[in-house]
Short mmCIF file of C-alpha atoms in Angstrom, two decimals:
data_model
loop_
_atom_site.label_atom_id
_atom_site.label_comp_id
_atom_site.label_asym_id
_atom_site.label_seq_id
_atom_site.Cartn_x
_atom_site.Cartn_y
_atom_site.Cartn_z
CA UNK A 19 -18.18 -13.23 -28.39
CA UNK A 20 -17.07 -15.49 -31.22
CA UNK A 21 -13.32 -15.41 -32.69
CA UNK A 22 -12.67 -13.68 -36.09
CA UNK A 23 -12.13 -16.27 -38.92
CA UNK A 24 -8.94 -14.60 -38.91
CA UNK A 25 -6.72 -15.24 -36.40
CA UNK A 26 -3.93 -13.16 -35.28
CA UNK A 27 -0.14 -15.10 -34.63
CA UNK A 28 0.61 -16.80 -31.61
CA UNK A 29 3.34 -14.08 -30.47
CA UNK A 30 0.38 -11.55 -31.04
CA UNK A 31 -2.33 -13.50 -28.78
CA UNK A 32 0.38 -14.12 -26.27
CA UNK A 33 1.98 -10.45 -25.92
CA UNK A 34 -2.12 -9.07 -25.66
CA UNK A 35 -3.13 -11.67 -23.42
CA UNK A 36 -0.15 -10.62 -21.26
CA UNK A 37 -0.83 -6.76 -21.29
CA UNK A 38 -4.45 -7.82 -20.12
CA UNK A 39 -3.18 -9.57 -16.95
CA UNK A 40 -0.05 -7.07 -16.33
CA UNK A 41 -2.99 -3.99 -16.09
CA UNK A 42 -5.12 -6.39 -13.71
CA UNK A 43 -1.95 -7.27 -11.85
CA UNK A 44 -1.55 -3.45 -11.41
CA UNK A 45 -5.32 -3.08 -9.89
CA UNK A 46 -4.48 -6.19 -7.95
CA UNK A 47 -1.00 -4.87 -6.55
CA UNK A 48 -2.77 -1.71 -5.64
CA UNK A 49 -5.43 -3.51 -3.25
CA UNK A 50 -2.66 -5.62 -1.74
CA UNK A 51 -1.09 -2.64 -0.77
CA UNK A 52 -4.13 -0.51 0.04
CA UNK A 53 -6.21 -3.11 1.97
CA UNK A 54 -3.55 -3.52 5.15
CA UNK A 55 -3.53 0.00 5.09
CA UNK A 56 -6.62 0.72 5.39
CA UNK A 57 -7.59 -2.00 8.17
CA UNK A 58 -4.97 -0.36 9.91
CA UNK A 59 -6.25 2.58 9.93
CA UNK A 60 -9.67 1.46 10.53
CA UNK A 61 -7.96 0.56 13.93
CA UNK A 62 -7.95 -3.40 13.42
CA UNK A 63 -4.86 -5.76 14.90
CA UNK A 64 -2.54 -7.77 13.26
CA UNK A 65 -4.46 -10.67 13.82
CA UNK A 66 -7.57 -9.23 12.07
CA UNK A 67 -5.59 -7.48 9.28
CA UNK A 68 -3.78 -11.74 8.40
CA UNK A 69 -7.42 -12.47 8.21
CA UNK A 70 -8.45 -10.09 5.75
CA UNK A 71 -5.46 -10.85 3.30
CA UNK A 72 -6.43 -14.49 3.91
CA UNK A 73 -10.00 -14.27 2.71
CA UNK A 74 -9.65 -14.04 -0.85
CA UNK A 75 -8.27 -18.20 -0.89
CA UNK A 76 -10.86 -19.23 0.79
CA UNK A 77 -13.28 -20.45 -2.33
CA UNK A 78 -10.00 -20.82 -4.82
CA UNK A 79 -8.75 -23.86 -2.10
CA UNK A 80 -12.47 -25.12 -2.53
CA UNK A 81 -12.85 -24.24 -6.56
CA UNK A 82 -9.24 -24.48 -7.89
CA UNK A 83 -9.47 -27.88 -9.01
CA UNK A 84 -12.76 -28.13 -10.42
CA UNK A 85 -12.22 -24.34 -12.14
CA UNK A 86 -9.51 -25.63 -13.77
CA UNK A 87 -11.32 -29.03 -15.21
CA UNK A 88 -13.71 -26.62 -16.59
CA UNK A 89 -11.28 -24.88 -18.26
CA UNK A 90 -9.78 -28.17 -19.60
CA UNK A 91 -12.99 -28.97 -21.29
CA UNK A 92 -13.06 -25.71 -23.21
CA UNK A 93 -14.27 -22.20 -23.04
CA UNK A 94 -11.06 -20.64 -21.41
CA UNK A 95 -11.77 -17.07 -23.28
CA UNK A 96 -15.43 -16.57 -21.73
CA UNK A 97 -13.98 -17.68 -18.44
CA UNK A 98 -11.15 -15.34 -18.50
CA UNK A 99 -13.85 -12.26 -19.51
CA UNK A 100 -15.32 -13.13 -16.33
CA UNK A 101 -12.64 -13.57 -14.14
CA UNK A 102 -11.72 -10.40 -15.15
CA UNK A 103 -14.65 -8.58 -14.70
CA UNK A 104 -15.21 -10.39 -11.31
CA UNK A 105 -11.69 -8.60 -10.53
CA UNK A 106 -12.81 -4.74 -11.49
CA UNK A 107 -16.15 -4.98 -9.16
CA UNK A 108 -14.04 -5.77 -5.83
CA UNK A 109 -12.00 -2.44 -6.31
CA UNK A 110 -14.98 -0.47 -7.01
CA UNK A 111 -17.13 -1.80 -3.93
CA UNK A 112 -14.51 -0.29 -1.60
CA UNK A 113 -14.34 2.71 -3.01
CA UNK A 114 -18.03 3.64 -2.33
CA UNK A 115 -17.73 2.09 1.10
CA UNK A 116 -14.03 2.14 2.48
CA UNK A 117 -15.29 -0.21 5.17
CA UNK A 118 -14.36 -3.45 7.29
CA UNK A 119 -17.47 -5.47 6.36
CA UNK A 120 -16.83 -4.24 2.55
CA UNK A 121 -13.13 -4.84 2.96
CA UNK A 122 -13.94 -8.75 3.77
CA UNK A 123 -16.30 -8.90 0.81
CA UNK A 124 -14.32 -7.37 -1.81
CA UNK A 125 -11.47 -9.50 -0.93
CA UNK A 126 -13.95 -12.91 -1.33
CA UNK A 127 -14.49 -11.59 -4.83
CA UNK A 128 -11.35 -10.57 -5.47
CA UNK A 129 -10.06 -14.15 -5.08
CA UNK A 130 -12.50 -16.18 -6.81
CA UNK A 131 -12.14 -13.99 -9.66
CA UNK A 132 -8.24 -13.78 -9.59
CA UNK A 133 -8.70 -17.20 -9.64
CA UNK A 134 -10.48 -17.81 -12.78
CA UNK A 135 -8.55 -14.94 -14.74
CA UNK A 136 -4.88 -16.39 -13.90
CA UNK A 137 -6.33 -20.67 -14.82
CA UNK A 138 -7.62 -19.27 -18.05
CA UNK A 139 -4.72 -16.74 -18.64
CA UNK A 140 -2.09 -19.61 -17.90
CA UNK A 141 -4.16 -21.73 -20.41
CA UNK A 142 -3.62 -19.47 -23.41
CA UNK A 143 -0.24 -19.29 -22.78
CA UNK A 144 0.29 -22.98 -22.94
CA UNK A 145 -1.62 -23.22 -25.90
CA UNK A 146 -0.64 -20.35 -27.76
CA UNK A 147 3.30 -21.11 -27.43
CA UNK A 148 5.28 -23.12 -30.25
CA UNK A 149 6.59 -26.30 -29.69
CA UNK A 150 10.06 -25.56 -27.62
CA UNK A 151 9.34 -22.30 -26.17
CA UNK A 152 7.01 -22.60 -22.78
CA UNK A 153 10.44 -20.91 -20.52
CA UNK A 154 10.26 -17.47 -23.09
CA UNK A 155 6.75 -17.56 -23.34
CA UNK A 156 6.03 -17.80 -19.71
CA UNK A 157 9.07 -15.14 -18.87
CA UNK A 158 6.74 -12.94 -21.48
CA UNK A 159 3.87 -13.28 -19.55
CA UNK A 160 5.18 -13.01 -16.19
CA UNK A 161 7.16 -10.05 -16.76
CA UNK A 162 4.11 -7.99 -17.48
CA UNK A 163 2.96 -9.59 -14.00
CA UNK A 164 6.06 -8.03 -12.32
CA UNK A 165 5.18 -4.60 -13.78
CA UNK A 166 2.04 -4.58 -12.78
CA UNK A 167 3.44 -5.08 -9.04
CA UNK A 168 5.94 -2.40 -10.01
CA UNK A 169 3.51 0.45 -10.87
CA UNK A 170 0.72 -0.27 -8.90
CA UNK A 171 1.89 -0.21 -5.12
CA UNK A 172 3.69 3.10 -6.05
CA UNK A 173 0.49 4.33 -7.90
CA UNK A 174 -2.04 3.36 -4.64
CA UNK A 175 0.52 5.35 -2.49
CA UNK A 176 0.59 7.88 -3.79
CA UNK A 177 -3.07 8.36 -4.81
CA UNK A 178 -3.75 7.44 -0.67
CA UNK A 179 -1.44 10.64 0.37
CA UNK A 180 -2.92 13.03 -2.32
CA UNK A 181 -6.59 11.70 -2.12
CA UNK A 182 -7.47 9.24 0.07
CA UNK A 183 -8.56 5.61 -0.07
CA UNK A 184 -11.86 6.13 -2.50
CA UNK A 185 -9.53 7.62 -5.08
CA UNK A 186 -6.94 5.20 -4.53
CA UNK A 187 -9.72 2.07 -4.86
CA UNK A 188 -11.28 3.83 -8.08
CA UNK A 189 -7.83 3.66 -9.52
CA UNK A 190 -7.27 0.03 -8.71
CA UNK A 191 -10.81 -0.49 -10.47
CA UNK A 192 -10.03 1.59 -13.84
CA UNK A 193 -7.29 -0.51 -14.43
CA UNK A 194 -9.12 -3.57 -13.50
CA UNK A 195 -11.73 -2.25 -16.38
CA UNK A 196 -9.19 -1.62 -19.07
CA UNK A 197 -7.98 -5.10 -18.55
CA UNK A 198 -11.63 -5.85 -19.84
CA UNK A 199 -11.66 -4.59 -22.79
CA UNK A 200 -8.40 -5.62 -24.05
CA UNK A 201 -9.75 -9.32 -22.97
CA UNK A 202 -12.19 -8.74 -25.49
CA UNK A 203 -9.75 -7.90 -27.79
CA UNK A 204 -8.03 -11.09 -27.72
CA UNK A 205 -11.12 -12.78 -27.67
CA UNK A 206 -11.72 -11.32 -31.41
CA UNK A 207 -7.88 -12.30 -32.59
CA UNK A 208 -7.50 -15.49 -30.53
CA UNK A 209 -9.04 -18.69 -31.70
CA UNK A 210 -9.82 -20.44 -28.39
CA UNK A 211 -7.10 -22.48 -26.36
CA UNK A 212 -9.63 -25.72 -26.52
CA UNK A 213 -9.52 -26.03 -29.67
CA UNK A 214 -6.02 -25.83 -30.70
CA UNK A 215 -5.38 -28.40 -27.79
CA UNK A 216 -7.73 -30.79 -29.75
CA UNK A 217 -6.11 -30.10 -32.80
CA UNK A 218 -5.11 -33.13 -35.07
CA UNK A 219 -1.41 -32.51 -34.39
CA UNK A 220 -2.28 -33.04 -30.32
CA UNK A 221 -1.68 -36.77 -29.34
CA UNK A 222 -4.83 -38.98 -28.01
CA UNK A 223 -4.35 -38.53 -24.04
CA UNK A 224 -3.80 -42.36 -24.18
CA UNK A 225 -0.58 -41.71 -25.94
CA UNK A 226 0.16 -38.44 -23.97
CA UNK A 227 -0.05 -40.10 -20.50
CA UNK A 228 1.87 -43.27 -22.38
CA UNK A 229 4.90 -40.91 -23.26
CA UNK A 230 8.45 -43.00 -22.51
CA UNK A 231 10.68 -41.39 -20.54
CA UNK A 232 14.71 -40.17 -21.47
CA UNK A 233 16.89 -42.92 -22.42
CA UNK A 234 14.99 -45.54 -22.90
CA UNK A 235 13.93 -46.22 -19.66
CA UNK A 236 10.76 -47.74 -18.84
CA UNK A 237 8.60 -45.82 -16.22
CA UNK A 238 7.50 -48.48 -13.24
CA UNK A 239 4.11 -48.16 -11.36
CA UNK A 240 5.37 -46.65 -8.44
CA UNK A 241 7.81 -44.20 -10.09
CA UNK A 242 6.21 -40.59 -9.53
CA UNK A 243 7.61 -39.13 -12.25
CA UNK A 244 5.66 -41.75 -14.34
CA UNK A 245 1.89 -40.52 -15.96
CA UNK A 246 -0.86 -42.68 -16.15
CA UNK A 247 -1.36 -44.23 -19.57
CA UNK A 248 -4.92 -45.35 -19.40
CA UNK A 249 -7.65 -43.34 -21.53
CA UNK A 250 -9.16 -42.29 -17.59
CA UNK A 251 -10.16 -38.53 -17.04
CA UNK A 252 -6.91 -37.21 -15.31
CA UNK A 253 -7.68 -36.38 -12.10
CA UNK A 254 -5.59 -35.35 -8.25
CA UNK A 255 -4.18 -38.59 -7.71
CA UNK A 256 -3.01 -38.56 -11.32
CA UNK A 257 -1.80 -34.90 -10.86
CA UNK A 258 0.21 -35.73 -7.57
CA UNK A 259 1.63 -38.63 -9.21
CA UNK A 260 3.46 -36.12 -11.75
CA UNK A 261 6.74 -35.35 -10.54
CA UNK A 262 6.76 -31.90 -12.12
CA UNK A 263 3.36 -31.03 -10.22
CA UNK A 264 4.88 -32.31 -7.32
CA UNK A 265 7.82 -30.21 -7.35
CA UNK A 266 5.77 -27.10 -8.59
CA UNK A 267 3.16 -27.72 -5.97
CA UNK A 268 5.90 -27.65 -3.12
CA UNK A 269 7.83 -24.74 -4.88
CA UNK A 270 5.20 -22.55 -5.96
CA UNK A 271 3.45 -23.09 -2.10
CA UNK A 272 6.34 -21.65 -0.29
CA UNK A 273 6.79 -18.52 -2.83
CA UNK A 274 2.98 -17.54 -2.42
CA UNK A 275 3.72 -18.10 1.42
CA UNK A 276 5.72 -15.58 1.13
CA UNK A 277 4.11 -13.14 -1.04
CA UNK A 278 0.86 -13.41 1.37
CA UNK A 279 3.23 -12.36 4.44
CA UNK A 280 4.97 -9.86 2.94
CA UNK A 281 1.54 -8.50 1.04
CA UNK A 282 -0.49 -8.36 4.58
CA UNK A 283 2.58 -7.46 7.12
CA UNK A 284 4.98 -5.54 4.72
CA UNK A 285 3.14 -2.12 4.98
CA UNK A 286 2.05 -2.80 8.48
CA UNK A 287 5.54 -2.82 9.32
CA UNK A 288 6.26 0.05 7.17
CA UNK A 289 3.74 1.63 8.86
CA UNK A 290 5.05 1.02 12.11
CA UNK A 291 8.60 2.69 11.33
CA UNK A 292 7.00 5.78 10.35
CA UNK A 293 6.20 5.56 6.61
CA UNK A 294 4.13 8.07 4.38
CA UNK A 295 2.03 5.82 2.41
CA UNK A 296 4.07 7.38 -0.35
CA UNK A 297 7.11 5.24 0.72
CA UNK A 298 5.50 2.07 1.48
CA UNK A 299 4.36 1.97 -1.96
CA UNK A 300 7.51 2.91 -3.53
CA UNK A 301 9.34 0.47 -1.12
CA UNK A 302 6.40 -2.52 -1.91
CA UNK A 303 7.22 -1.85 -5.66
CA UNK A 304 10.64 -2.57 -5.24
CA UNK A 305 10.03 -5.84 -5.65
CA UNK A 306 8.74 -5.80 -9.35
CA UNK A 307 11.73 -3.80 -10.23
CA UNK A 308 13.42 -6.57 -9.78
CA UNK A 309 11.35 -9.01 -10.74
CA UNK A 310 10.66 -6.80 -14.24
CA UNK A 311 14.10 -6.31 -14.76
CA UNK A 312 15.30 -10.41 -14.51
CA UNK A 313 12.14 -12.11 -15.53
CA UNK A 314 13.09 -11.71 -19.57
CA UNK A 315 16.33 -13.02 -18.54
CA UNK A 316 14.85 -16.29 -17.09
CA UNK A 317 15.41 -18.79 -19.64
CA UNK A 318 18.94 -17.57 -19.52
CA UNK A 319 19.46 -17.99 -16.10
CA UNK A 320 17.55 -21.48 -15.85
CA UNK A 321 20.01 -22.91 -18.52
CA UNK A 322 23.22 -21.51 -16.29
CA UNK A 323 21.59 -22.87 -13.55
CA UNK A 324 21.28 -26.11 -15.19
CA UNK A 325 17.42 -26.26 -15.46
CA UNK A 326 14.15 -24.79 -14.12
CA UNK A 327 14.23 -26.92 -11.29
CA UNK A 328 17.45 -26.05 -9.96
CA UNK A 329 16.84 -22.28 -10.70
CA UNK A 330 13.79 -22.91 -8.10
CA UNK A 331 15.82 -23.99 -5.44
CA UNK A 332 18.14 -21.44 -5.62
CA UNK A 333 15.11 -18.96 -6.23
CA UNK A 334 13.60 -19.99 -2.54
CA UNK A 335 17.27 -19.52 -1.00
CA UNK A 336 17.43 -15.67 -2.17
CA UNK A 337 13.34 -15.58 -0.31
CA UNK A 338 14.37 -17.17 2.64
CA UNK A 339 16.89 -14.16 3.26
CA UNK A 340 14.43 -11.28 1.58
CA UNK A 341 11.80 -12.16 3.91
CA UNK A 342 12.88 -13.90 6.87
CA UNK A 343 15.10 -10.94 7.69
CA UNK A 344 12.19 -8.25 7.19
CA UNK A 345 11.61 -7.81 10.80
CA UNK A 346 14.91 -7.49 11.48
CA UNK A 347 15.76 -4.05 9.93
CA UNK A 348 14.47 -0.17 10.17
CA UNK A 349 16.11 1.96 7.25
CA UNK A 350 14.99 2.54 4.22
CA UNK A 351 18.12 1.44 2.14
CA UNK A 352 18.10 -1.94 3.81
CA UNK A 353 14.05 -2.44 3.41
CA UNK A 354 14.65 -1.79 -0.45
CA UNK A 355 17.94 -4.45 -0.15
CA UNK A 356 15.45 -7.00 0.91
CA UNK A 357 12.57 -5.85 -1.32
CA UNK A 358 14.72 -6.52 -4.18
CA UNK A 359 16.54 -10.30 -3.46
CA UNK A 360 12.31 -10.95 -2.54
CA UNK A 361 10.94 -9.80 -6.09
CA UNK A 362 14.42 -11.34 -7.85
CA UNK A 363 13.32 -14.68 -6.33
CA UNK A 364 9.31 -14.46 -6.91
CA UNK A 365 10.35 -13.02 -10.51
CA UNK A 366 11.91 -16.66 -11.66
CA UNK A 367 10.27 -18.81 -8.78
CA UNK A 368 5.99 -17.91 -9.59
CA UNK A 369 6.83 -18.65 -13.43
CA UNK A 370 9.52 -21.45 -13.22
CA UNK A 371 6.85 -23.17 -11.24
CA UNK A 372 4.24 -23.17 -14.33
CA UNK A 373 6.98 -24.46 -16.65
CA UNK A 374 7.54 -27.96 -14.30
CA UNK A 375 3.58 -27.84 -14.58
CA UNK A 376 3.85 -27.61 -18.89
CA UNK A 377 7.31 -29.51 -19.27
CA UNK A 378 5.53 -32.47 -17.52
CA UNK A 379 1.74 -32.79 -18.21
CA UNK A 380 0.45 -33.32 -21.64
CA UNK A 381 -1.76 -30.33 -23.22
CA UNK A 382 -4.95 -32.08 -22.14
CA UNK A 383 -4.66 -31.77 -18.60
CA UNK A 384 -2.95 -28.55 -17.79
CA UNK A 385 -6.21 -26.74 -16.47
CA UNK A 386 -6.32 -29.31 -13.74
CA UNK A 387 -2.71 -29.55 -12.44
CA UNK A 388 -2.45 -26.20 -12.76
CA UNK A 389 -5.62 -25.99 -10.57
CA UNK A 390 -4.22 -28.16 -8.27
CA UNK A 391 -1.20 -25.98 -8.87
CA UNK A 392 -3.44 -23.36 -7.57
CA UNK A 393 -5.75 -24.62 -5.12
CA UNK A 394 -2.37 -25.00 -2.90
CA UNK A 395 -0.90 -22.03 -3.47
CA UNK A 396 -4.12 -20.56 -2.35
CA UNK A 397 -4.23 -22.84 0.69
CA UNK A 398 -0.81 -21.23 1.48
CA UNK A 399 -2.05 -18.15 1.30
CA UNK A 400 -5.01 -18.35 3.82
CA UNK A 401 -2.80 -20.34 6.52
CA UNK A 402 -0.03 -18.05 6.26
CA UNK A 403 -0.91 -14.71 6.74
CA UNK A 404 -3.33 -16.00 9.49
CA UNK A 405 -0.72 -17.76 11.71
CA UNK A 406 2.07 -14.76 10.90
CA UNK A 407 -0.21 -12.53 12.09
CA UNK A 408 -1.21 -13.93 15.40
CA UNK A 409 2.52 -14.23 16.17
CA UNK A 410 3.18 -10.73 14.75
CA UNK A 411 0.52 -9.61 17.66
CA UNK A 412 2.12 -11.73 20.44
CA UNK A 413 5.40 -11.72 19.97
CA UNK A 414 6.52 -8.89 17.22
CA UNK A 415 7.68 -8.71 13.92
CA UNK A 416 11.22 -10.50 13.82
CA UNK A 417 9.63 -13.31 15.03
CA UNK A 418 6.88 -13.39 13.13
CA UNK A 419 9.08 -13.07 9.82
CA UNK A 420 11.79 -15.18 10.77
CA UNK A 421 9.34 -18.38 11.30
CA UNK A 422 8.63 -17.51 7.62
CA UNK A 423 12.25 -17.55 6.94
CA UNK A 424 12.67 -20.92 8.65
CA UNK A 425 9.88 -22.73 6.82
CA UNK A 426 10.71 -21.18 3.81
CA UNK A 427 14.60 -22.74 4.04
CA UNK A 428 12.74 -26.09 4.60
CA UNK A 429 10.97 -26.02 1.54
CA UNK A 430 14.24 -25.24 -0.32
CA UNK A 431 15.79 -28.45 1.11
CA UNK A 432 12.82 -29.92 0.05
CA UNK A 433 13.12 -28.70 -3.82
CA UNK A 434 16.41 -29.45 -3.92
CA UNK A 435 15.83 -32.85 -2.89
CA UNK A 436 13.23 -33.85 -5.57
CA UNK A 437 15.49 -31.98 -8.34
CA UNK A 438 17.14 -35.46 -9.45
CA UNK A 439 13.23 -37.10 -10.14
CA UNK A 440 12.32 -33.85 -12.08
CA UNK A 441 15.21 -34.40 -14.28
CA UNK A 442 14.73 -38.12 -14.74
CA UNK A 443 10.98 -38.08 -15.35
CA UNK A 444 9.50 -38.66 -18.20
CA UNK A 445 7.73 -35.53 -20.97
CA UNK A 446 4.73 -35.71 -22.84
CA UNK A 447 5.20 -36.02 -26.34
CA UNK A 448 3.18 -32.94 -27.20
CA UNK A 449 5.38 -30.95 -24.87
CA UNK A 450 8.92 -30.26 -26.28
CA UNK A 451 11.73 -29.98 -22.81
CA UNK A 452 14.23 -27.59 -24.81
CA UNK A 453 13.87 -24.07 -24.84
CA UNK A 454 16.86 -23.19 -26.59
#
């Protein structure tokens, strides 16, 4: 499907492209809430239930890399048609069979496919944003992420009490399929992300790797925040080399941590108080109220907080508390207390990662540190809910939530210990730092 010779403005191909992913992040949300449910149900432990949440990283820790070279080397619209589509057939597997076996398959295809939409989807917006603006653009985008979290935990609960789990999986698919279509709708407005990244106003990569850092200062071999300046296809060690991978790598790592925990364990635990599927839903959708409500205010907050990198920091402090202390509590009013500091902190900490990624590698190379970008987050997610859920079964909830907590206040010390490189390193030239 070609692009129309005329092309629609950026602000147009950015706001479409974002209701695309928010009405696959609803389908998505719904299975995340749906699929512990269900293996519960279906009688399986902890353990197995960690494992099933786990399964759909398994080929994006493999892929994520090499998906997102492909992407760098052009065709990110046909790959995020399929990504999509790959999404809207897991859904609609487990609604004709509402099994284990089909449970572990549609979650495989769930997360190669998740993977290929969100490496394309993050591509367009990189490419489609004016000079100066990746913080607004990438609050744009991610707030119609957060919605989708908000309506579709709600949506599956309810649909599970009223109809059962075929219903509730046929839902998860229709939106999954309307997410198509409006994918091909930006494919006819949107002239592809390659080729405005090759445009004559991008820089040579020679000269986006060379960039000179703030203030004159020359970068030295072994400074990370330095890039490679040789015309060499930018690869992992280049990518770890880059200060603002690094810090998004680490950041972005302990947030999806905790979104795999609380996605596999939060309605088990629900569950376990005495929940209607009604209320777990409402109570998992908390999260994206918050996270809906602040994420348009991000580039506000980062420049209070004195930058994105700082705003991450104190991002993972607020998640240490709304998920460490999850096993900790029984009423409703203090679940939805904790459900909102956790989607206030994954609202600015999932996008604010991204924007170290695009402040701090040059256009070219984007698709591969944000697969790298990816391919750890995913590794996070298919340790995590693994481990958490073997110590769940052994030794309970508060334990197995407060070792979250624990590593998840390491990683902040972590963050806010590489905060000082961030800020000294050096930007691309095709990448303005300002977002004011």
């Amino acid at each position: 499907m070609a692009a129309s010779s005329r092309t629609a403005a950026p602000r147009t191909v950015l706001w479409v492209l974002s209701a695309a992913m928010g009405l696959t992040t609803i389908g998505q949300s719904m299975l995340a809430t749906a699929v512990p449910l269900l293996a519960v149900a279906l009688g399986l432990a902890p353990a197995w239930v960690g494992i099933l949440v786990a399964l759909p990283n398994v080929l994006p820790v493999a892929l994520g890399m090499r998906a997102g070279g492909r992407i760098d080397r052009g065709g990110a619209g046909r790959w995020l048609a399929g990504g999509v589509a790959g999404m809207a057939t897991a859904p609609l597997l487990l609604a004709l069979a509402p099994q284990a076996a089909a449970l572990a398959l549609a979650q495989v295809l769930l997360g190669a496919s998740q993977m290929v939409a969100a490496l394309a989807s993050q591509a367009y917006v990189a490419d489609a944003t004016p000079r100066g603006g990746l913080e607004r653009a990438y609050a744009t985008y991610a707030t119609f992420l957060s919605a989708g979290r908000l309506v579709g935990p709600v949506t599956v609960g309810i649909a599970i009490d009223a109809a059962g789990f075929r219903v509730a999986f046929a839902a998860a698919g229709a939106a999954m399929v309307a997410a198509w279509f409006v994918v091909a709708h930006l494919r006819r407005i949107a002239a592809p992300p390659a080729a405005r990244a090759k445009s004559d106003d991008a820089p040579p990569r020679g000269e986006a790797h060379g960039a000179e850092p703030p203030d004159g200062a020359t970068p030295g071999p072994d400074d990370p925040g330095s890039a490679p300046s040789t015309d060499r296809p930018f690869g992992v060690r280049d990518a770890w080399r880059n200060v603002g991978v690094q810090l998004a790598v680490l950041a972005s790592s302990a947030v999806f941590v905790a979104i795999s925990v609380r996605q596999a364990f939060l309605p088990v635990v629900l569950d376990d108080v005495g929940f209607r599927a009604s209320e777990i839903g409402l109570l998992v959708s908390m999260g994206g109220v918050a996270s809906v409500t602040l994420r348009p205010l991000m580039p506000v907050v980062s420049r209070l907080l004195g930058g994105p990198a700082r705003t991450l920091a104190v991002s993972l402090g607020l998640l240490t508390v709304g998920v460490g202390a999850l096993g900790l509590v029984s009423s409703f009013g203090a679940f939805t207390v904790l459900a909102l500091l956790a989607g206030a902190a994954t609202g600015f900490g999932n996008p604010l990662s991204i924007v170290t990624v695009a402040q701090h590698v040059s256009s070219d190379d984007r698709g591969t540190a944000l697969g790298l970008r990816m391919a750890s987050n995913r590794a996070a997610q298919l340790v995590a809910p693994i481990v958490v859920g073997g110590l769940i079964g052994t030794a309970g909830f508060a334990v197995g939530f407060g070792a979250v907590g624990v590593l998840l206040a390491v990683a902040t010390a972590a963050v806010v210990a590489r905060v000082p490189a961030y800020e000294r390193a050096a930007t691309p030239p095709d990448v303005v730092r300002s977002e004011s």
